Amino acid sequence: MRLQWPGPPVSFLTHFWRAMEPFLVKGTHPVMEKILNICQRVAVTDSTVLVAGESGTGKELIARFIHAHSRRSSNPFIAVNCGAIPPDLLESEMFGHERGAFTGAVGSRMGLFQLANGGTIFLDEIGEMTAALQVKLLRVLQEREIRPVGADRTIKVDVRVIAASNRDLATEVEKGRFREDLFYRLQVIPITVPPLRERRSDIPILVQHFLDKHNQQRPGQLVRIAEDAMVHLWEYDWPGNVRELENLIERMVILSEDGTIRVDSLPPNIRSFISDKKIPRPTLTDEGIDLNQAVEEFEYRLIDEALRRTKGNKQAAARLLGLKRTTLVAKLRRKGTGSAQGYVI
Ligand SMILES: Nc1ncnc2c1ncn2[C@@H]1O[C@H](COP(=O)(O)OP(=O)(O)OP(=O)(O)O)[C@@H](O)[C@H]1O
Ligand SMILES: [Mg+2]
């Protein structure tokens, strides 16, 4: 048999890049750098991780990144969307079932925990799990063994669990909708991915990443973005976060006629978005104000404005503000760790 050379090095690199693509977590915002650092440190352990963050912020990507950097990487990564599977089926999906365990169970079946053996299971939308199943999951995390529905035996499994939720689980616990003991079991390593609007300096990097990705999949002229269109993307608030940005770039690349994404080709909601970039003058009311908080807010708005004008270039932004780059980075980091969301990193 003749061995076939897979093609010139460029295509080989493309294949390699495609293979690694799902794990490319882009971003240089200090909070994202901290998150990636934590992910790399946690990847070499078997600790349970709880990833929180709004929809589309990259929770599943973070989970895949951890798996890809772990000793489990050659074993399966199985994602289970706990919110999408009907509650009465979720238990047998996760843990499997014996023959005759319920009407319709004509044969026994392996669950996803067993299929993920040696690898990682990603329990997405964990907040949707019923109270009964929460108890069972707690036991699995404690004992590292599962019991298929209808079985009187347990099976040992070696699975790393990563859970995710876009609801605030601490609030769910307070409201009695999520078990406190399970919450603490899950959040051995808590990671909160900030919404895109809180790390705008990553927008140009992500735009370029998605342009490269989608340009590669499209024959012909490479599509680029005009500078004023990029400023619009910076200003927009991205309620759908990175997913919304990726979908937009994909659409723009496919529909582009002259190879440039311009302001007038952007969707109306982005064009008409007038974000409140004016820096408000804090006023002293009769109830008084928190001076430290007002000063901090003022400072961060100016930093954000400087980063926006310099398209995320921290060195240039620091120059605009008369700061050293390291001071600016320290301030950004402080905001990352001190926000109301509490980036636990
Ligand atoms: N930092 C990033 N770098 C590159 N791509 C990213 C990044 N963050 C997210 N993405 C991409 O954005 C899309 C949405 O990410 P993902 O599915 O991980 O979000 P999610 O938080 O799990 O969303 P949901 O809560 O809606 O399930 C994916 O295509 C993912 O590859
Ligand atoms: Mg997800």
GROMACS .gro file of C-alpha atoms and ligand atoms in nm:
model
  377
    1MET     CA    1   0.000   0.000   0.000
    2ARG     CA    2   0.132   0.343  -0.086
    3LEU     CA    3   0.156   0.585   0.198
    4GLN     CA    4   0.001   0.913   0.104
    5TRP     CA    5   0.156   1.242   0.208
    6PRO     CA    6  -0.133   1.438   0.360
    7GLY     CA    7  -0.048   1.747   0.155
    8PRO     CA    8   0.170   2.052   0.192
    9PRO     CA    9   0.263   2.166   0.545
   10VAL     CA   10   0.008   2.448   0.534
   11SER     CA   11  -0.284   2.210   0.505
   12PHE     CA   12  -0.130   1.989   0.771
   13LEU     CA   13  -0.114   2.290   1.002
   14THR     CA   14  -0.473   2.373   0.917
   15HIS     CA   15  -0.579   2.024   1.018
   16PHE     CA   16  -0.379   2.054   1.337
   17TRP     CA   17  -0.533   2.393   1.409
   18ARG     CA   18  -0.883   2.257   1.343
   19ALA     CA   19  -0.817   1.968   1.580
   20MET     CA   20  -0.713   2.210   1.854
   21GLU     CA   21  -0.978   2.465   1.767
   22PRO     CA   22  -1.244   2.368   2.023
   23PHE     CA   23  -1.000   2.441   2.301
   24LEU     CA   24  -0.875   2.780   2.188
   25VAL     CA   25  -0.992   3.015   2.457
   26LYS     CA   26  -0.907   3.359   2.325
   27GLY     CA   27  -0.863   3.669   2.535
   28THR     CA   28  -0.597   3.866   2.715
   29HIS     CA   29  -0.812   4.056   2.963
   30PRO     CA   30  -0.651   4.007   3.307
   31VAL     CA   31  -0.962   3.826   3.435
   32MET     CA   32  -0.948   3.581   3.144
   33GLU     CA   33  -0.574   3.533   3.194
   34LYS     CA   34  -0.641   3.447   3.557
   35ILE     CA   35  -0.917   3.206   3.459
   36LEU     CA   36  -0.691   3.026   3.210
   37ASN     CA   37  -0.418   3.008   3.470
   38ILE     CA   38  -0.659   2.848   3.717
   39CYS     CA   39  -0.782   2.609   3.445
   40GLN     CA   40  -0.428   2.493   3.371
   41ARG     CA   41  -0.359   2.437   3.740
   42VAL     CA   42  -0.686   2.255   3.799
   43ALA     CA   43  -0.650   2.044   3.482
   44VAL     CA   44  -0.378   1.828   3.636
   45THR     CA   45  -0.606   1.739   3.930
   46ASP     CA   46  -0.933   1.547   3.948
   47SER     CA   47  -1.113   1.820   4.146
   48THR     CA   48  -1.472   1.906   4.068
   49VAL     CA   49  -1.516   2.244   3.898
   50LEU     CA   50  -1.823   2.468   3.891
   51VAL     CA   51  -1.828   2.717   3.603
   52ALA     CA   52  -2.070   3.006   3.636
   53GLY     CA   53  -2.147   3.282   3.390
   54GLU     CA   54  -2.413   3.427   3.164
   55SER     CA   55  -2.524   3.239   2.856
   56GLY     CA   56  -2.266   3.237   2.576
   57THR     CA   57  -1.969   3.346   2.788
   58GLY     CA   58  -1.772   3.028   2.710
   59LYS     CA   59  -1.849   2.794   3.002
   60GLU     CA   60  -1.846   2.480   2.789
   61LEU     CA   61  -1.529   2.593   2.614
   62ILE     CA   62  -1.362   2.636   2.956
   63ALA     CA   63  -1.472   2.282   3.049
   64ARG     CA   64  -1.329   2.143   2.722
   65PHE     CA   65  -1.009   2.336   2.779
   66ILE     CA   66  -0.967   2.179   3.124
   67HIS     CA   67  -1.034   1.832   2.982
   68ALA     CA   68  -0.793   1.888   2.691
   69HIS     CA   69  -0.515   1.984   2.932
   70SER     CA   70  -0.575   1.694   3.171
   71ARG     CA   71  -0.440   1.339   3.181
   72ARG     CA   72  -0.792   1.240   3.073
   73SER     CA   73  -0.766   1.411   2.734
   74SER     CA   74  -0.751   1.088   2.533
   75ASN     CA   75  -1.069   0.964   2.704
   76PRO     CA   76  -1.422   1.093   2.640
   77PHE     CA   77  -1.555   1.438   2.723
   78ILE     CA   78  -1.931   1.399   2.757
   79ALA     CA   79  -2.159   1.700   2.784
   80VAL     CA   80  -2.503   1.654   2.937
   81ASN     CA   81  -2.754   1.937   2.918
   82CYS     CA   82  -2.954   1.878   3.236
   83GLY     CA   83  -3.212   2.136   3.131
   84ALA     CA   84  -3.284   1.976   2.793
   85ILE     CA   85  -3.348   1.617   2.904
   86PRO     CA   86  -3.692   1.548   3.060
   87PRO     CA   87  -3.641   1.510   3.437
   88ASP     CA   88  -3.776   1.152   3.448
   89LEU     CA   89  -3.528   1.042   3.181
   90LEU     CA   90  -3.223   1.225   3.313
   91GLU     CA   91  -3.144   0.972   3.584
   92SER     CA   92  -3.131   0.677   3.344
   93GLU     CA   93  -2.942   0.887   3.088
   94MET     CA   94  -2.678   0.968   3.350
   95PHE     CA   95  -2.654   0.641   3.539
   96GLY     CA   96  -2.801   0.386   3.295
   97HIS     CA   97  -3.075   0.134   3.371
   98GLU     CA   98  -3.139  -0.239   3.410
   99ARG     CA   99  -3.370  -0.437   3.189
  100GLY     CA  100  -3.729  -0.389   3.301
  101ALA     CA  101  -3.641  -0.098   3.533
  102PHE     CA  102  -3.938   0.094   3.393
  103THR     CA  103  -4.196   0.055   3.117
  104GLY     CA  104  -4.010   0.048   2.790
  105ALA     CA  105  -3.674  -0.058   2.936
  106VAL     CA  106  -3.649  -0.366   2.715
  107GLY     CA  107  -3.275  -0.407   2.769
  108SER     CA  108  -3.018  -0.275   3.011
  109ARG     CA  109  -2.833   0.037   2.905
  110MET     CA  110  -2.513   0.212   3.009
  111GLY     CA  111  -2.538   0.567   3.136
  112LEU     CA  112  -2.329   0.866   3.039
  113PHE     CA  113  -2.119   0.843   3.357
  114GLN     CA  114  -2.005   0.497   3.251
  115LEU     CA  115  -1.943   0.610   2.893
  116ALA     CA  116  -1.729   0.894   3.029
  117ASN     CA  117  -1.521   0.655   3.237
  118GLY     CA  118  -1.159   0.773   3.249
  119GLY     CA  119  -1.269   1.108   3.106
  120THR     CA  120  -1.476   1.411   3.200
  121ILE     CA  121  -1.849   1.463   3.231
  122PHE     CA  122  -1.981   1.815   3.182
  123LEU     CA  123  -2.311   1.872   3.360
  124ASP     CA  124  -2.453   2.182   3.195
  125GLU     CA  125  -2.743   2.378   3.346
  126ILE     CA  126  -2.703   2.186   3.668
  127GLY     CA  127  -2.951   2.421   3.838
  128GLU     CA  128  -3.230   2.250   3.642
  129MET     CA  129  -3.176   1.915   3.813
  130THR     CA  130  -3.467   1.792   4.029
  131ALA     CA  131  -3.423   1.766   4.407
  132ALA     CA  132  -3.437   1.384   4.390
  133LEU     CA  133  -3.160   1.368   4.134
  134GLN     CA  134  -2.951   1.621   4.325
  135VAL     CA  135  -2.939   1.374   4.617
  136LYS     CA  136  -2.825   1.095   4.384
  137LEU     CA  137  -2.559   1.310   4.223
  138LEU     CA  138  -2.429   1.410   4.566
  139ARG     CA  139  -2.384   1.043   4.650
  140VAL     CA  140  -2.202   0.979   4.322
  141LEU     CA  141  -1.963   1.264   4.396
  142GLN     CA  142  -1.901   1.131   4.746
  143GLU     CA  143  -1.871   0.761   4.669
  144ARG     CA  144  -1.745   0.779   4.310
  145GLU     CA  145  -1.988   0.505   4.217
  146ILE     CA  146  -2.318   0.500   4.033
  147ARG     CA  147  -2.629   0.287   4.068
  148PRO     CA  148  -2.817   0.224   3.739
  149VAL     CA  149  -3.195   0.268   3.766
  150GLY     CA  150  -3.350  -0.059   3.885
  151ALA     CA  151  -3.015  -0.212   3.986
  152ASP     CA  152  -2.923  -0.348   4.325
  153ARG     CA  153  -2.550  -0.312   4.258
  154THR     CA  154  -2.326  -0.010   4.227
  155ILE     CA  155  -2.053   0.044   3.969
  156LYS     CA  156  -1.726   0.230   4.038
  157VAL     CA  157  -1.656   0.511   3.794
  158ASP     CA  158  -1.349   0.727   3.743
  159VAL     CA  159  -1.492   1.050   3.608
  160ARG     CA  160  -1.396   1.415   3.657
  161VAL     CA  161  -1.710   1.627   3.699
  162ILE     CA  162  -1.736   1.981   3.567
  163ALA     CA  163  -2.072   2.150   3.624
  164ALA     CA  164  -2.201   2.476   3.481
  165SER     CA  165  -2.489   2.709   3.545
  166ASN     CA  166  -2.599   3.041   3.410
  167ARG     CA  167  -2.819   3.091   3.714
  168ASP     CA  168  -2.649   3.203   4.033
  169LEU     CA  169  -2.644   2.878   4.230
  170ALA     CA  170  -2.576   3.054   4.562
  171THR     CA  171  -2.910   3.236   4.518
  172GLU     CA  172  -3.078   2.909   4.420
  173VAL     CA  173  -2.947   2.760   4.746
  174GLU     CA  174  -3.080   3.056   4.945
  175LYS     CA  175  -3.421   3.014   4.782
  176GLY     CA  176  -3.418   2.644   4.868
  177ARG     CA  177  -3.413   2.535   4.503
  178PHE     CA  178  -3.066   2.381   4.509
  179ARG     CA  179  -2.912   2.161   4.780
  180GLU     CA  180  -2.651   2.342   4.982
  181ASP     CA  181  -2.438   2.028   5.036
  182LEU     CA  182  -2.431   1.956   4.662
  183PHE     CA  183  -2.342   2.319   4.591
  184TYR     CA  184  -2.036   2.297   4.815
  185ARG     CA  185  -1.940   1.958   4.670
  186LEU     CA  186  -1.950   2.102   4.321
  187GLN     CA  187  -1.776   2.426   4.377
  188VAL     CA  188  -1.446   2.285   4.498
  189ILE     CA  189  -1.296   2.503   4.227
  190PRO     CA  190  -1.540   2.783   4.136
  191ILE     CA  191  -1.478   2.978   3.815
  192THR     CA  192  -1.694   3.271   3.711
  193VAL     CA  193  -1.661   3.373   3.347
  194PRO     CA  194  -1.738   3.744   3.317
  195PRO     CA  195  -1.982   3.872   3.053
  196LEU     CA  196  -1.819   4.014   2.740
  197ARG     CA  197  -1.922   4.371   2.827
  198GLU     CA  198  -1.699   4.348   3.136
  199ARG     CA  199  -1.394   4.258   2.926
  200ARG     CA  200  -1.435   4.475   2.621
  201SER     CA  201  -1.061   4.472   2.550
  202ASP     CA  202  -1.111   4.109   2.436
  203ILE     CA  203  -1.365   4.210   2.169
  204PRO     CA  204  -1.108   4.296   1.894
  205ILE     CA  205  -0.916   3.976   1.969
  206LEU     CA  206  -1.230   3.763   1.945
  207VAL     CA  207  -1.344   3.945   1.629
  208GLN     CA  208  -1.009   3.866   1.462
  209HIS     CA  209  -1.024   3.506   1.583
  210PHE     CA  210  -1.371   3.452   1.439
  211LEU     CA  211  -1.280   3.636   1.116
  212ASP     CA  212  -0.982   3.401   1.072
  213LYS     CA  213  -1.196   3.099   1.154
  214HIS     CA  214  -1.481   3.182   0.919
  215ASN     CA  215  -1.257   3.321   0.644
  216GLN     CA  216  -1.087   2.983   0.638
  217GLN     CA  217  -1.417   2.810   0.573
  218ARG     CA  218  -1.507   3.039   0.285
  219PRO     CA  219  -1.337   3.040  -0.051
  220GLY     CA  220  -1.224   3.361  -0.215
  221GLN     CA  221  -1.152   3.704  -0.080
  222LEU     CA  222  -1.065   3.742   0.288
  223VAL     CA  223  -1.317   3.951   0.478
  224ARG     CA  224  -1.186   4.224   0.708
  225ILE     CA  225  -1.356   4.474   0.935
  226ALA     CA  226  -1.351   4.851   0.902
  227GLU     CA  227  -1.224   5.043   1.202
  228ASP     CA  228  -1.549   5.230   1.275
  229ALA     CA  229  -1.742   4.902   1.260
  230MET     CA  230  -1.502   4.760   1.519
  231VAL     CA  231  -1.571   5.061   1.743
  232HIS     CA  232  -1.943   4.981   1.720
  233LEU     CA  233  -1.875   4.622   1.824
  234TRP     CA  234  -1.672   4.752   2.116
  235GLU     CA  235  -1.955   4.977   2.229
  236TYR     CA  236  -2.233   4.721   2.201
  237ASP     CA  237  -2.333   4.539   2.521
  238TRP     CA  238  -2.349   4.180   2.387
  239PRO     CA  239  -2.635   4.030   2.591
  240GLY     CA  240  -2.565   3.696   2.415
  241ASN     CA  241  -2.193   3.734   2.490
  242VAL     CA  242  -1.927   3.554   2.281
  243ARG     CA  243  -2.183   3.331   2.109
  244GLU     CA  244  -2.369   3.639   1.980
  245LEU     CA  245  -2.039   3.788   1.857
  246GLU     CA  246  -1.933   3.467   1.684
  247ASN     CA  247  -2.270   3.426   1.511
  248LEU     CA  248  -2.258   3.786   1.392
  249ILE     CA  249  -1.907   3.752   1.247
  250GLU     CA  250  -1.999   3.425   1.077
  251ARG     CA  251  -2.304   3.591   0.918
  252MET     CA  252  -2.109   3.901   0.816
  253VAL     CA  253  -1.834   3.690   0.654
  254ILE     CA  254  -2.085   3.482   0.457
  255LEU     CA  255  -2.291   3.781   0.343
  256SER     CA  256  -2.002   4.018   0.271
  257GLU     CA  257  -2.000   4.137  -0.090
  258ASP     CA  258  -1.691   4.354  -0.107
  259GLY     CA  259  -1.477   4.190   0.161
  260THR     CA  260  -1.524   4.458   0.428
  261ILE     CA  261  -1.758   4.463   0.724
  262ARG     CA  262  -1.873   4.823   0.753
  263VAL     CA  263  -2.100   5.006   0.997
  264ASP     CA  264  -2.390   5.004   0.752
  265SER     CA  265  -2.367   4.626   0.713
  266LEU     CA  266  -2.407   4.575   1.090
  267PRO     CA  267  -2.753   4.479   1.219
  268PRO     CA  268  -2.977   4.773   1.323
  269ASN     CA  269  -2.972   4.684   1.693
  270ILE     CA  270  -2.593   4.726   1.699
  271ARG     CA  271  -2.593   5.037   1.481
  272SER     CA  272  -2.854   5.207   1.695
  273PHE     CA  273  -2.701   5.100   2.022
  274ILE     CA  274  -2.602   5.410   2.206
  275SER     CA  275  -2.418   5.299   2.509
  276ASP     CA  276  -2.391   5.535   2.799
  277LYS     CA  277  -2.026   5.617   2.752
  278LYS     CA  278  -2.066   5.966   2.894
  279ILE     CA  279  -1.878   5.991   3.215
  280PRO     CA  280  -2.137   6.105   3.470
  281ARG     CA  281  -2.051   6.369   3.725
  282PRO     CA  282  -2.128   6.216   4.063
  283THR     CA  283  -2.352   6.441   4.269
  284LEU     CA  284  -2.375   6.460   4.643
  285THR     CA  285  -2.731   6.382   4.750
  286ASP     CA  286  -2.892   6.450   5.089
  287GLU     CA  287  -2.845   6.083   5.177
  288GLY     CA  288  -2.476   6.119   5.103
  289ILE     CA  289  -2.263   5.907   4.870
  290ASP     CA  290  -1.997   5.643   4.908
  291LEU     CA  291  -1.697   5.853   4.802
  292ASN     CA  292  -1.459   5.559   4.755
  293GLN     CA  293  -1.707   5.377   4.535
  294ALA     CA  294  -1.781   5.689   4.330
  295VAL     CA  295  -1.409   5.754   4.275
  296GLU     CA  296  -1.352   5.392   4.173
  297GLU     CA  297  -1.644   5.401   3.932
  298PHE     CA  298  -1.510   5.722   3.777
  299GLU     CA  299  -1.163   5.568   3.746
  300TYR     CA  300  -1.290   5.253   3.576
  301ARG     CA  301  -1.500   5.447   3.330
  302LEU     CA  302  -1.194   5.645   3.224
  303ILE     CA  303  -0.990   5.324   3.196
  304ASP     CA  304  -1.264   5.166   2.985
  305GLU     CA  305  -1.276   5.475   2.763
  306ALA     CA  306  -0.894   5.468   2.722
  307LEU     CA  307  -0.900   5.098   2.631
  308ARG     CA  308  -1.180   5.159   2.385
  309ARG     CA  309  -0.990   5.439   2.211
  310THR     CA  310  -0.673   5.232   2.189
  311LYS     CA  311  -0.863   4.920   2.078
  312GLY     CA  312  -0.753   4.729   2.381
  313ASN     CA  313  -0.383   4.817   2.364
  314LYS     CA  314  -0.298   4.837   2.734
  315GLN     CA  315   0.037   5.009   2.677
  316ALA     CA  316  -0.125   5.289   2.474
  317ALA     CA  317  -0.421   5.313   2.716
  318ALA     CA  318  -0.182   5.348   3.010
  319ARG     CA  319   0.000   5.627   2.823
  320LEU     CA  320  -0.332   5.810   2.767
  321LEU     CA  321  -0.403   5.789   3.138
  322GLY     CA  322  -0.053   5.882   3.250
  323LEU     CA  323  -0.008   5.545   3.419
  324LYS     CA  324   0.251   5.269   3.396
  325ARG     CA  325   0.121   4.964   3.206
  326THR     CA  326   0.168   4.752   3.520
  327THR     CA  327  -0.044   4.996   3.725
  328LEU     CA  328  -0.322   4.980   3.467
  329VAL     CA  329  -0.311   4.601   3.463
  330ALA     CA  330  -0.321   4.595   3.845
  331LYS     CA  331  -0.628   4.821   3.843
  332LEU     CA  332  -0.803   4.601   3.588
  333ARG     CA  333  -0.720   4.295   3.793
  334ARG     CA  334  -0.857   4.462   4.106
  335LYS     CA  335  -1.182   4.533   3.926
  336GLY     CA  336  -1.194   4.171   3.813
  337THR     CA  337  -1.161   4.039   4.164
  338GLY     CA  338  -1.368   4.303   4.338
  339SER     CA  339  -1.682   4.320   4.128
  340ALA     CA  340  -2.023   4.234   4.265
  341GLN     CA  341  -2.010   3.907   4.071
  342GLY     CA  342  -1.702   3.809   4.271
  343TYR     CA  343  -1.474   3.643   4.022
  344VAL     CA  344  -1.354   3.365   4.241
  345ILE     CA  345  -1.002   3.329   4.112
  346LIG     N1  346  -1.279   3.305   2.494
  346LIG     C1  347  -1.326   3.246   2.383
  346LIG     N2  348  -1.245   3.226   2.277
  346LIG     C2  349  -1.291   3.167   2.164
  346LIG     N3  350  -1.417   3.126   2.147
  346LIG     C3  351  -1.504   3.143   2.249
  346LIG     C4  352  -1.462   3.203   2.372
  346LIG     N4  353  -1.569   3.205   2.456
  346LIG     C5  354  -1.671   3.148   2.390
  346LIG     N5  355  -1.633   3.111   2.265
  346LIG     C6  356  -1.720   3.048   2.163
  346LIG     O1  357  -1.852   3.104   2.182
  346LIG     C7  358  -1.951   3.002   2.169
  346LIG     C8  359  -2.029   2.991   2.300
  346LIG     O2  360  -1.947   2.935   2.401
  346LIG     P1  361  -1.999   2.821   2.503
  346LIG     O3  362  -2.093   2.728   2.433
  346LIG     O4  363  -1.882   2.764   2.570
  346LIG     O5  364  -2.082   2.915   2.601
  346LIG     P2  365  -2.171   2.876   2.728
  346LIG     O6  366  -2.132   2.969   2.838
  346LIG     O7  367  -2.158   2.730   2.755
  346LIG     O8  368  -2.316   2.913   2.680
  346LIG     P3  369  -2.462   2.860   2.735
  346LIG     O9  370  -2.474   2.908   2.877
  346LIG    O10  371  -2.558   2.930   2.646
  346LIG    O11  372  -2.460   2.712   2.722
  346LIG     C9  373  -1.878   2.875   2.133
  346LIG    O12  374  -1.877   2.860   1.993
  346LIG    C10  375  -1.737   2.898   2.183
  346LIG    O13  376  -1.642   2.825   2.110
  347MG      MG  377  -2.311   2.583   2.737
   0.00000   0.00000   0.00000
